[in-house]
Amino acid sequence: MSENVVHLHKNTEPPADLGTVTKLTVVPDRAPVAPVPLWVRSGRAVKTVVTHETTKTTARAVARHTLYVAGGARIAAKRTWDGRTASRYERMLRAAEAAGNYEVAAEWEERGQRYRAERHRRRMDLLHTPIDAAKGVAVSAGVGIGSLVALGVVMAIATKDFTAVVTPLMATVDFINLLITIVQVVWGPALTIGPFLALLALWAIGSKQQAAPAWALPANIRNSEGEPITPSIVVKALRDLGVPALRNAIKDMGDVGASMLGPIRIAGCGVEVDVTLPSGVSTNEVQGRRRKLAENLTRHEHEVFITIPEAARTVRLWIADSGALDEPIGPSPLVTDETMTANYKTGRAPWGQDLRGDAAALSVYQRHLLITGLSNQGKTAALRALALWLALDRTVEFRIADLKGAGDWAMFDDLASLLIQGPTDDHVIQATEMVEGLVSEMERRLQEPPGTVFGPLVGIVDEAQVAFMCPVKDADKNPYGGSKATSRYFMAVRKVHNQGRAVNVTLWEGTQDPTDQNLPKLVREGAHTRASLVLGTESQAKMALGDKAVEGGAAPHLLRQGLDKGTLVVASDGIAIPAGQASITVRTHYVDDESAYAIADRAKALRNGVTTLHVIERGEDRDPLADIAAVFGTAPRLFTQDVLKRLDALNPEAYGDWTPSDLRRVLEGTGAEPYKSDGRMVVAAERLSRALANRDGNGSASAAE
């Protein structure tokens, strides 16, 4: 049976006839909604009107035109004051003294004295002027009246009318009366209109000079990007930089700061100007306000570069044309010139363009290289472009470890003698052994007779931070990664950095997001060429390029992530850097994968064929020390080349690819190391026997590679 329910509001009487109602509930009354007060609605309306864009535009226009009048009055007053006093000469004198140009200062002082002397003479002449003027007026009046009377006499004779004698005089009197009448008619309106005309003239002066605050100017002027750089704009930008000593010095200069500026020179896609700062203002005060200076110059921060030239107390400003740095540069000459070749010793790699638009070419001869930056900013492309150019020199051997393994270096297959690609710990181990192989080859070359010519051997490790951060340890508990004296990769890199360049063994590394952990101090300071893409902080910039370069104006941390891909700040003696600067900014050419393969094919055509190893192959477990002793037979000693030949005959799979550096590596520390006899490297059988007898049970000479 369904219920018949009645709901009653509170304080409401129930109906008389409830009928079959089975349930009665009381519902509380809803709270009444209070109406919005009038003053609240009025306040909202006022806020809407006040904050409306039309209101803002109107208010700016009223303020702008009012301030034009005030600014025009100030400018007119200053011009009048300059014209009536010697203040102009005083300003120029102070400016010359501030610039240390005392000859010019003496010249302006002499001009000022001449001006004062002439002004005194003119004032003295004014004492006699009223008397001279009265005499002149009397003489002129007498002559004039006499002339009019004579003219009247002539007219009277001609007309035979005696009254014509005064006709000229009366005509003159009537003319003067007419002028007086005109003046009386015009004078009243002139007094009324005159002030308005004066205000209009002041407004015109202020409008022409834009004598109003920036917030009151029209939007097209406030946001006028790409405005040509002029001396007045540079001085005004420096004055408003927020450095009190600089602002006060500019005010005290007679030329309002113009003497601080050198010539404004066109430099590529922008202009360049040297600014000599006044005493009391340091260069780092200007460098530290780069963003504000750029905004004062109506530029973005990345469009203004501040460097320190040779001259003392001077900053060099390079100011780009608005938007010019967002335009791509042309293709690499490696792509456009299919006949290009390289020369390791004398050539320079066409890497890109500097900010002036000039070609930026890098010499890699006997220089270790380090490129760093944040991820996905063009590090591998910049490093690969150098390698592709150098590959066009057929004498260069490459050994490459790509610890990213994404195929960025795949075109070096059949071009590099060793190509390791992958991010795993195994790949790090192989990369470490590759660098240790460079060390062995370096040591072999260092022991060759003086004057021996060695072909260039370039080792490349891309994503080197993976190697430094690898936690794996070898059988002797030595870590592959890290930066300790037992860290294998770190120590191998240090050894190559210390002596490799002397025998044309160099190492190039690419790493990202540098820290003391993934890029140790000794490694980054061992590179002769240090380049950095965009970084996150100034401390990282100092890690990448060194303190000197950053303090001299290098600022990779101020590049724009994602927008300045491929833009490098380079510190190296292998690239032309303007005198006095510690670094140069280079916009590198981008060589895409298709072009990279084409360039690599051209490099392969210059060679007779290169077999590329993709891993450092390991054969069956053998005892190299015992095998070396076994191949001696009864010989007391053998040349190292003969030892290698006999090992190859003993087991081609294990020893077929061995080089003298491999032999030295196995014998190192055993007491049986190769030594020089009659100018050639030899190994003694007696020493080998002692090494085998003294060898401990840990198998220190095991595992042939």
PDB file of C-alpha atoms in Angstrom, residues 15-210:
ATOM      1  CA  PRO A  15      -4.922  21.761   5.851  1.00  0.00           C
ATOM      2  CA  ALA A  16      -8.169  21.005   7.617  1.00  0.00           C
ATOM      3  CA  ASP A  17      -8.952  17.886   5.613  1.00  0.00           C
ATOM      4  CA  LEU A  18      -5.957  15.564   5.645  1.00  0.00           C
ATOM      5  CA  GLY A  19      -8.004  12.743   4.185  1.00  0.00           C
ATOM      6  CA  THR A  20      -5.952   9.579   3.855  1.00  0.00           C
ATOM      7  CA  VAL A  21      -2.659  11.192   4.730  1.00  0.00           C
ATOM      8  CA  THR A  22      -0.478   8.589   6.368  1.00  0.00           C
ATOM      9  CA  LYS A  23       2.686  10.650   6.842  1.00  0.00           C
ATOM     10  CA  LEU A  24       3.224  14.311   7.636  1.00  0.00           C
ATOM     11  CA  THR A  25       6.716  15.904   7.405  1.00  0.00           C
ATOM     12  CA  VAL A  26       7.875  19.443   8.176  1.00  0.00           C
ATOM     13  CA  VAL A  27      10.351  21.002   5.752  1.00  0.00           C
ATOM     14  CA  PRO A  28      12.396  23.967   7.037  1.00  0.00           C
ATOM     15  CA  ASP A  29      12.087  27.184   5.036  1.00  0.00           C
ATOM     16  CA  ARG A  30      14.947  28.037   2.682  1.00  0.00           C
ATOM     17  CA  ALA A  31      17.054  30.997   3.667  1.00  0.00           C
ATOM     18  CA  PRO A  32      16.178  33.963   1.478  1.00  0.00           C
ATOM     19  CA  VAL A  33      18.888  35.089  -0.970  1.00  0.00           C
ATOM     20  CA  ALA A  34      20.039  38.555  -0.007  1.00  0.00           C
ATOM     21  CA  PRO A  35      20.056  41.023  -2.912  1.00  0.00           C
ATOM     22  CA  VAL A  36      23.453  42.365  -4.031  1.00  0.00           C
ATOM     23  CA  PRO A  37      23.921  45.835  -2.531  1.00  0.00           C
ATOM     24  CA  LEU A  38      23.841  48.734  -4.933  1.00  0.00           C
ATOM     25  CA  TRP A  39      27.293  49.905  -3.930  1.00  0.00           C
ATOM     26  CA  VAL A  40      28.785  46.482  -4.829  1.00  0.00           C
ATOM     27  CA  ARG A  41      27.198  46.526  -8.268  1.00  0.00           C
ATOM     28  CA  SER A  42      28.338  50.105  -8.776  1.00  0.00           C
ATOM     29  CA  GLY A  43      31.902  49.188  -7.742  1.00  0.00           C
ATOM     30  CA  ARG A  44      32.007  46.336 -10.222  1.00  0.00           C
ATOM     31  CA  ALA A  45      30.779  48.583 -12.977  1.00  0.00           C
ATOM     32  CA  VAL A  46      33.373  51.220 -12.104  1.00  0.00           C
ATOM     33  CA  LYS A  47      36.122  48.582 -12.068  1.00  0.00           C
ATOM     34  CA  THR A  48      35.034  47.315 -15.474  1.00  0.00           C
ATOM     35  CA  VAL A  49      35.076  50.827 -16.905  1.00  0.00           C
ATOM     36  CA  VAL A  50      38.415  51.724 -15.317  1.00  0.00           C
ATOM     37  CA  THR A  51      40.190  48.544 -16.428  1.00  0.00           C
ATOM     38  CA  HIS A  52      38.731  48.497 -19.939  1.00  0.00           C
ATOM     39  CA  GLU A  53      41.326  48.746 -22.706  1.00  0.00           C
ATOM     40  CA  THR A  54      39.580  51.760 -24.233  1.00  0.00           C
ATOM     41  CA  THR A  55      39.791  53.586 -20.907  1.00  0.00           C
ATOM     42  CA  LYS A  56      43.483  52.749 -20.603  1.00  0.00           C
ATOM     43  CA  THR A  57      44.189  53.901 -24.137  1.00  0.00           C
ATOM     44  CA  THR A  58      42.302  57.157 -23.581  1.00  0.00           C
ATOM     45  CA  ALA A  59      44.102  57.813 -20.296  1.00  0.00           C
ATOM     46  CA  ARG A  60      47.478  57.175 -21.923  1.00  0.00           C
ATOM     47  CA  ALA A  61      46.616  59.528 -24.781  1.00  0.00           C
ATOM     48  CA  VAL A  62      45.582  62.334 -22.407  1.00  0.00           C
ATOM     49  CA  ALA A  63      48.686  61.857 -20.281  1.00  0.00           C
ATOM     50  CA  ARG A  64      50.913  61.630 -23.341  1.00  0.00           C
ATOM     51  CA  HIS A  65      49.773  64.875 -24.942  1.00  0.00           C
ATOM     52  CA  THR A  66      49.848  66.718 -21.626  1.00  0.00           C
ATOM     53  CA  LEU A  67      53.374  65.518 -20.975  1.00  0.00           C
ATOM     54  CA  TYR A  68      54.380  66.486 -24.523  1.00  0.00           C
ATOM     55  CA  VAL A  69      53.681  70.110 -23.568  1.00  0.00           C
ATOM     56  CA  ALA A  70      55.684  69.821 -20.339  1.00  0.00           C
ATOM     57  CA  GLY A  71      58.522  68.054 -22.111  1.00  0.00           C
ATOM     58  CA  GLY A  72      58.498  70.589 -24.927  1.00  0.00           C
ATOM     59  CA  ALA A  73      58.682  73.444 -22.393  1.00  0.00           C
ATOM     60  CA  ARG A  74      61.650  71.758 -20.744  1.00  0.00           C
ATOM     61  CA  ILE A  75      63.410  71.275 -24.077  1.00  0.00           C
ATOM     62  CA  ALA A  76      62.690  74.866 -25.195  1.00  0.00           C
ATOM     63  CA  ALA A  77      63.916  76.226 -21.864  1.00  0.00           C
ATOM     64  CA  LYS A  78      67.101  74.206 -22.106  1.00  0.00           C
ATOM     65  CA  ARG A  79      67.724  75.377 -25.661  1.00  0.00           C
ATOM     66  CA  THR A  80      67.134  78.993 -24.636  1.00  0.00           C
ATOM     67  CA  TRP A  81      69.427  78.638 -21.667  1.00  0.00           C
ATOM     68  CA  ASP A  82      72.131  77.072 -23.816  1.00  0.00           C
ATOM     69  CA  GLY A  83      71.789  79.875 -26.334  1.00  0.00           C
ATOM     70  CA  ARG A  84      72.001  82.675 -23.741  1.00  0.00           C
ATOM     71  CA  THR A  85      74.698  81.226 -21.459  1.00  0.00           C
ATOM     72  CA  ALA A  86      77.989  79.409 -21.641  1.00  0.00           C
ATOM     73  CA  SER A  87      76.529  76.149 -20.289  1.00  0.00           C
ATOM     74  CA  ARG A  88      77.086  74.354 -23.594  1.00  0.00           C
ATOM     75  CA  TYR A  89      80.788  75.097 -23.433  1.00  0.00           C
ATOM     76  CA  GLU A  90      80.916  74.009 -19.793  1.00  0.00           C
ATOM     77  CA  ARG A  91      79.303  70.658 -20.625  1.00  0.00           C
ATOM     78  CA  MET A  92      81.676  69.949 -23.479  1.00  0.00           C
ATOM     79  CA  LEU A  93      84.610  70.932 -21.259  1.00  0.00           C
ATOM     80  CA  ARG A  94      83.535  68.473 -18.530  1.00  0.00           C
ATOM     81  CA  ALA A  95      82.976  65.719 -21.093  1.00  0.00           C
ATOM     82  CA  ALA A  96      86.479  66.166 -22.524  1.00  0.00           C
ATOM     83  CA  GLU A  97      87.974  66.109 -19.037  1.00  0.00           C
ATOM     84  CA  ALA A  98      86.008  62.965 -18.151  1.00  0.00           C
ATOM     85  CA  ALA A  99      87.343  61.279 -21.299  1.00  0.00           C
ATOM     86  CA  GLY A 100      90.891  62.343 -20.408  1.00  0.00           C
ATOM     87  CA  ASN A 101      91.224  64.425 -23.581  1.00  0.00           C
ATOM     88  CA  TYR A 102      92.781  67.531 -22.065  1.00  0.00           C
ATOM     89  CA  GLU A 103      93.694  69.119 -25.405  1.00  0.00           C
ATOM     90  CA  VAL A 104      90.044  69.187 -26.428  1.00  0.00           C
ATOM     91  CA  ALA A 105      89.147  70.386 -22.930  1.00  0.00           C
ATOM     92  CA  ALA A 106      91.551  73.335 -23.305  1.00  0.00           C
ATOM     93  CA  GLU A 107      90.034  74.142 -26.706  1.00  0.00           C
ATOM     94  CA  TRP A 108      86.496  74.215 -25.270  1.00  0.00           C
ATOM     95  CA  GLU A 109      87.692  76.385 -22.383  1.00  0.00           C
ATOM     96  CA  GLU A 110      89.148  78.859 -24.855  1.00  0.00           C
ATOM     97  CA  ARG A 111      85.897  78.903 -26.831  1.00  0.00           C
ATOM     98  CA  GLY A 112      83.963  79.544 -23.656  1.00  0.00           C
ATOM     99  CA  GLN A 113      86.204  82.468 -22.749  1.00  0.00           C
ATOM    100  CA  ARG A 114      85.763  83.980 -26.231  1.00  0.00           C
ATOM    101  CA  TYR A 115      82.002  83.615 -25.894  1.00  0.00           C
ATOM    102  CA  ARG A 116      82.003  85.377 -22.514  1.00  0.00           C
ATOM    103  CA  ALA A 117      84.190  88.191 -23.855  1.00  0.00           C
ATOM    104  CA  GLU A 118      81.902  88.771 -26.823  1.00  0.00           C
ATOM    105  CA  ARG A 119      78.847  88.645 -24.581  1.00  0.00           C
ATOM    106  CA  HIS A 120      80.413  91.271 -22.280  1.00  0.00           C
ATOM    107  CA  ARG A 121      81.159  93.499 -25.264  1.00  0.00           C
ATOM    108  CA  ARG A 122      77.576  93.225 -26.465  1.00  0.00           C
ATOM    109  CA  ARG A 123      76.262  94.134 -23.027  1.00  0.00           C
ATOM    110  CA  MET A 124      78.535  97.145 -22.820  1.00  0.00           C
ATOM    111  CA  ASP A 125      77.290  98.235 -26.229  1.00  0.00           C
ATOM    112  CA  LEU A 126      73.748  98.178 -24.872  1.00  0.00           C
ATOM    113  CA  LEU A 127      74.615 101.133 -22.554  1.00  0.00           C
ATOM    114  CA  HIS A 128      75.075 103.406 -25.576  1.00  0.00           C
ATOM    115  CA  THR A 129      72.322 101.923 -27.686  1.00  0.00           C
ATOM    116  CA  PRO A 130      69.369 104.119 -26.447  1.00  0.00           C
ATOM    117  CA  ILE A 131      71.189 107.387 -27.185  1.00  0.00           C
ATOM    118  CA  ASP A 132      72.388 106.128 -30.536  1.00  0.00           C
ATOM    119  CA  ALA A 133      68.896 104.857 -31.320  1.00  0.00           C
ATOM    120  CA  ALA A 134      67.311 108.234 -30.401  1.00  0.00           C
ATOM    121  CA  LYS A 135      69.773 110.065 -32.572  1.00  0.00           C
ATOM    122  CA  GLY A 136      69.100 107.695 -35.396  1.00  0.00           C
ATOM    123  CA  VAL A 137      65.349 108.077 -35.053  1.00  0.00           C
ATOM    124  CA  ALA A 138      65.629 111.889 -35.036  1.00  0.00           C
ATOM    125  CA  VAL A 139      67.824 111.924 -38.086  1.00  0.00           C
ATOM    126  CA  SER A 140      65.599 109.407 -39.867  1.00  0.00           C
ATOM    127  CA  ALA A 141      62.463 111.419 -38.971  1.00  0.00           C
ATOM    128  CA  GLY A 142      63.990 114.635 -40.211  1.00  0.00           C
ATOM    129  CA  VAL A 143      65.118 113.037 -43.427  1.00  0.00           C
ATOM    130  CA  GLY A 144      61.750 111.364 -43.866  1.00  0.00           C
ATOM    131  CA  ILE A 145      59.719 114.514 -43.287  1.00  0.00           C
ATOM    132  CA  GLY A 146      62.008 116.494 -45.537  1.00  0.00           C
ATOM    133  CA  SER A 147      61.609 113.894 -48.254  1.00  0.00           C
ATOM    134  CA  LEU A 148      57.819 113.949 -47.942  1.00  0.00           C
ATOM    135  CA  VAL A 149      57.717 117.776 -48.072  1.00  0.00           C
ATOM    136  CA  ALA A 150      59.962 117.774 -51.108  1.00  0.00           C
ATOM    137  CA  LEU A 151      57.692 115.213 -52.729  1.00  0.00           C
ATOM    138  CA  GLY A 152      54.696 117.460 -51.894  1.00  0.00           C
ATOM    139  CA  VAL A 153      56.352 120.493 -53.443  1.00  0.00           C
ATOM    140  CA  VAL A 154      56.986 118.554 -56.612  1.00  0.00           C
ATOM    141  CA  MET A 155      53.344 117.438 -56.670  1.00  0.00           C
ATOM    142  CA  ALA A 156      52.124 121.026 -56.037  1.00  0.00           C
ATOM    143  CA  ILE A 157      54.190 122.357 -58.917  1.00  0.00           C
ATOM    144  CA  ALA A 158      52.958 119.587 -61.151  1.00  0.00           C
ATOM    145  CA  THR A 159      49.309 120.068 -60.245  1.00  0.00           C
ATOM    146  CA  LYS A 160      49.523 123.832 -59.643  1.00  0.00           C
ATOM    147  CA  ASP A 161      47.676 123.159 -56.387  1.00  0.00           C
ATOM    148  CA  PHE A 162      49.402 124.533 -53.273  1.00  0.00           C
ATOM    149  CA  THR A 163      47.521 122.163 -50.951  1.00  0.00           C
ATOM    150  CA  ALA A 164      49.274 119.196 -52.552  1.00  0.00           C
ATOM    151  CA  VAL A 165      52.377 120.102 -50.549  1.00  0.00           C
ATOM    152  CA  VAL A 166      50.974 118.276 -47.468  1.00  0.00           C
ATOM    153  CA  THR A 167      49.396 115.392 -49.389  1.00  0.00           C
ATOM    154  CA  PRO A 168      52.344 112.960 -48.808  1.00  0.00           C
ATOM    155  CA  LEU A 169      52.456 113.845 -45.143  1.00  0.00           C
ATOM    156  CA  MET A 170      48.719 113.286 -44.725  1.00  0.00           C
ATOM    157  CA  ALA A 171      48.902 109.995 -46.604  1.00  0.00           C
ATOM    158  CA  THR A 172      51.636 108.835 -44.230  1.00  0.00           C
ATOM    159  CA  VAL A 173      49.566 109.896 -41.226  1.00  0.00           C
ATOM    160  CA  ASP A 174      46.532 108.030 -42.599  1.00  0.00           C
ATOM    161  CA  PHE A 175      48.636 104.894 -43.126  1.00  0.00           C
ATOM    162  CA  ILE A 176      49.935 105.026 -39.577  1.00  0.00           C
ATOM    163  CA  ASN A 177      46.383 105.484 -38.338  1.00  0.00           C
ATOM    164  CA  LEU A 178      45.336 102.408 -40.342  1.00  0.00           C
ATOM    165  CA  LEU A 179      48.103 100.343 -38.753  1.00  0.00           C
ATOM    166  CA  ILE A 180      46.988 101.455 -35.309  1.00  0.00           C
ATOM    167  CA  THR A 181      43.432 100.456 -36.135  1.00  0.00           C
ATOM    168  CA  ILE A 182      44.569  97.023 -37.353  1.00  0.00           C
ATOM    169  CA  VAL A 183      46.593  96.486 -34.194  1.00  0.00           C
ATOM    170  CA  GLN A 184      43.616  97.485 -32.055  1.00  0.00           C
ATOM    171  CA  VAL A 185      41.422  94.998 -33.871  1.00  0.00           C
ATOM    172  CA  VAL A 186      43.962  92.131 -33.775  1.00  0.00           C
ATOM    173  CA  TRP A 187      45.404  92.712 -30.322  1.00  0.00           C
ATOM    174  CA  GLY A 188      42.467  91.308 -28.374  1.00  0.00           C
ATOM    175  CA  PRO A 189      42.165  88.013 -30.234  1.00  0.00           C
ATOM    176  CA  ALA A 190      45.969  87.712 -30.286  1.00  0.00           C
ATOM    177  CA  LEU A 191      46.075  87.922 -26.503  1.00  0.00           C
ATOM    178  CA  THR A 192      43.459  85.172 -26.382  1.00  0.00           C
ATOM    179  CA  ILE A 193      44.944  82.886 -29.061  1.00  0.00           C
ATOM    180  CA  GLY A 194      48.605  83.566 -28.262  1.00  0.00           C
ATOM    181  CA  PRO A 195      48.866  81.254 -25.236  1.00  0.00           C
ATOM    182  CA  PHE A 196      47.208  78.452 -27.194  1.00  0.00           C
ATOM    183  CA  LEU A 197      49.683  78.937 -30.049  1.00  0.00           C
ATOM    184  CA  ALA A 198      52.542  78.864 -27.542  1.00  0.00           C
ATOM    185  CA  LEU A 199      51.207  75.615 -26.047  1.00  0.00           C
ATOM    186  CA  LEU A 200      50.838  74.178 -29.556  1.00  0.00           C
ATOM    187  CA  ALA A 201      54.464  75.065 -30.310  1.00  0.00           C
ATOM    188  CA  LEU A 202      55.628  73.402 -27.076  1.00  0.00           C
ATOM    189  CA  TRP A 203      53.480  70.358 -27.853  1.00  0.00           C
ATOM    190  CA  ALA A 204      55.050  70.111 -31.309  1.00  0.00           C
ATOM    191  CA  ILE A 205      58.555  70.159 -29.805  1.00  0.00           C
ATOM    192  CA  GLY A 206      57.670  67.530 -27.203  1.00  0.00           C
ATOM    193  CA  SER A 207      55.898  65.339 -29.736  1.00  0.00           C
ATOM    194  CA  LYS A 208      58.831  65.402 -32.108  1.00  0.00           C
ATOM    195  CA  GLN A 209      61.249  64.421 -29.329  1.00  0.00           C
ATOM    196  CA  GLN A 210      58.820  61.861 -27.809  1.00  0.00           C
TER     197      GLN A 210
END
